[in-house]
Amino acid sequence: MFKDKNFNYAVFGNPIDHSKSPAIHNFFSNQTGVFHTYGSINVPLNKFSSIILDFFKHNGKGANITAPFKQEAYCISHELTERAKIAQSVNTLKKTDKGYILGDNTDGIGLLSDLIRLDFIKKKYSVLILGAGGAARGILFPLLSFGCSIFIMNRTLSNTKKLIKQFNRYGKINIFNKDILKYKIFDLIINATSQSLEEENSIIDLSLISSNTCIYDMNYKKNKKSFLNTFVHVKSTKFSNGIGMLVFQAAHSFELWHNVFPETDKIINILKAE
Ligand SMILES: NC(=O)c1ccc[n+]([C@@H]2O[C@H](COP(=O)([O-])OP(=O)(O)OC[C@H]3O[C@@H](n4cnc5c(N)ncnc54)[C@H](OP(=O)(O)O)[C@@H]3O)[C@@H](O)[C@H]2O)c1
């Protein structure tokens, strides 16, 4: 499949049509002068491992992996970075000089980089995370290592419990319950659910938000009824969508492949303005 393709880097997912990764990586390539060609591949649901291995057998030097293949990417990696091992999820692959496939996870460091840029995070912050899926798993270790204490609120309690069992050795992490509100005001709330943004139902109670609470929605698709528009404008003055995280996770992938960390502000502003 990849014998005649002329790109060495690509994003793999399903669906992939609206991915911004090719635009971001082309921007990084022009800006740093590091030449790389970057494509996008829509992968049939049961074909991930054969397609990715074929890519690395032919032209492939590096890949970004998006939903729903991050766990499978973790399984096919020959070597793993520490943060990918802990997250048990891989969003970046690199072919090493020895021909092995190295798996990394840059989602967590991407989020942390954006939170720092926005001045949304301080050590010892109390953070509420909505969701307990793959995205939540990718961000927990960097946030716990930074010194935050974390509460998780998720639709399915058993998934929350699994996550807490996996990460409680790395710091303070607990299940959210309403009693917490009697003594706790959250400094930061992160939406890491894939809740359809069209839905009317609130996943967050307004009593959780004060004017000092920073709100970060990892989703970044435009929608009038987004988490931000519906809830945040009401009370909090500090809010952001996930475009910055998307750019920073790409920048950390770019650095893994090319040993150069690209400039990020310009492309964040371009994508935010779109
Ligand atoms: N900005 C970025 O760079 C970036 C990077 C990664 C991911 N993301 C975004 O993060 C979101 C989550 O991705 P993911 O990979 O974690 O997906 P996932 O593994 O499928 O997990 C989905 C999560 O959302 C919850 N959920 C789904 N529908 C819901 C609903 N109607 N009401 C309440 N909760 C609901 C699920 O709860 P249950 O456990 O109950 O099923 C689960 O916790 C996606 O929108 C993705 O685009 C952004």
Short mmCIF file of C-alpha atoms in Angstrom, two decimals, residues 70 83-84 87 89-92 104-116 121 129 134-146 167 190 216 218 244-246 248-250 252-253:
data_model
loop_
_atom_site.label_atom_id
_atom_site.label_comp_id
_atom_site.label_asym_id
_atom_site.label_seq_id
_atom_site.Cartn_x
_atom_site.Cartn_y
_atom_site.Cartn_z
CA LYS A 70 -4.19 4.60 20.45
CA ARG A 83 4.96 8.31 29.69
CA ALA A 84 3.45 5.97 27.04
CA ALA A 87 -0.66 5.97 29.99
CA SER A 89 -1.79 4.54 25.15
CA VAL A 90 0.29 5.78 22.19
CA ASN A 91 -0.36 8.78 19.93
CA THR A 92 3.11 9.04 18.33
CA ASP A 104 5.26 7.74 22.79
CA ASN A 105 2.28 9.64 24.21
CA THR A 106 2.47 13.42 23.76
CA ASP A 107 -1.20 14.16 24.64
CA GLY A 108 -0.51 14.76 28.34
CA ILE A 109 2.56 16.93 27.86
CA GLY A 110 0.65 18.72 25.06
CA LEU A 111 -2.16 19.61 27.44
CA LEU A 112 0.24 20.64 30.22
CA SER A 113 2.21 22.86 27.80
CA ASP A 114 -1.01 24.63 26.77
CA LEU A 115 -2.24 25.03 30.36
CA ILE A 116 1.11 26.63 31.25
CA ILE A 121 -2.23 25.73 36.10
CA ILE A 129 -11.59 16.00 35.12
CA GLY A 134 -8.40 7.36 26.55
CA ALA A 135 -7.90 11.14 26.61
CA ALA A 136 -8.22 11.26 30.41
CA ARG A 137 -5.75 8.39 30.74
CA GLY A 138 -3.22 10.28 28.62
CA ILE A 139 -3.29 13.44 30.74
CA LEU A 140 -3.33 12.06 34.30
CA PHE A 141 0.36 11.30 34.81
CA PRO A 142 1.65 14.75 33.67
CA LEU A 143 -0.95 16.53 35.85
CA LEU A 144 -0.22 14.38 38.91
CA SER A 145 3.54 14.77 38.39
CA PHE A 146 3.03 18.54 38.21
CA PHE A 167 -2.94 6.12 38.68
CA ILE A 190 -11.08 19.87 32.16
CA TYR A 216 -10.46 23.78 29.56
CA MET A 218 -10.25 19.34 25.15
CA GLY A 244 -3.58 24.64 21.91
CA MET A 245 -3.31 21.08 23.22
CA LEU A 246 -3.65 19.77 19.67
CA PHE A 248 1.44 21.23 21.46
CA GLN A 249 0.98 17.45 21.22
CA ALA A 250 1.98 17.80 17.54
CA HIS A 252 6.19 17.32 20.98
CA SER A 253 5.80 14.62 18.28
#
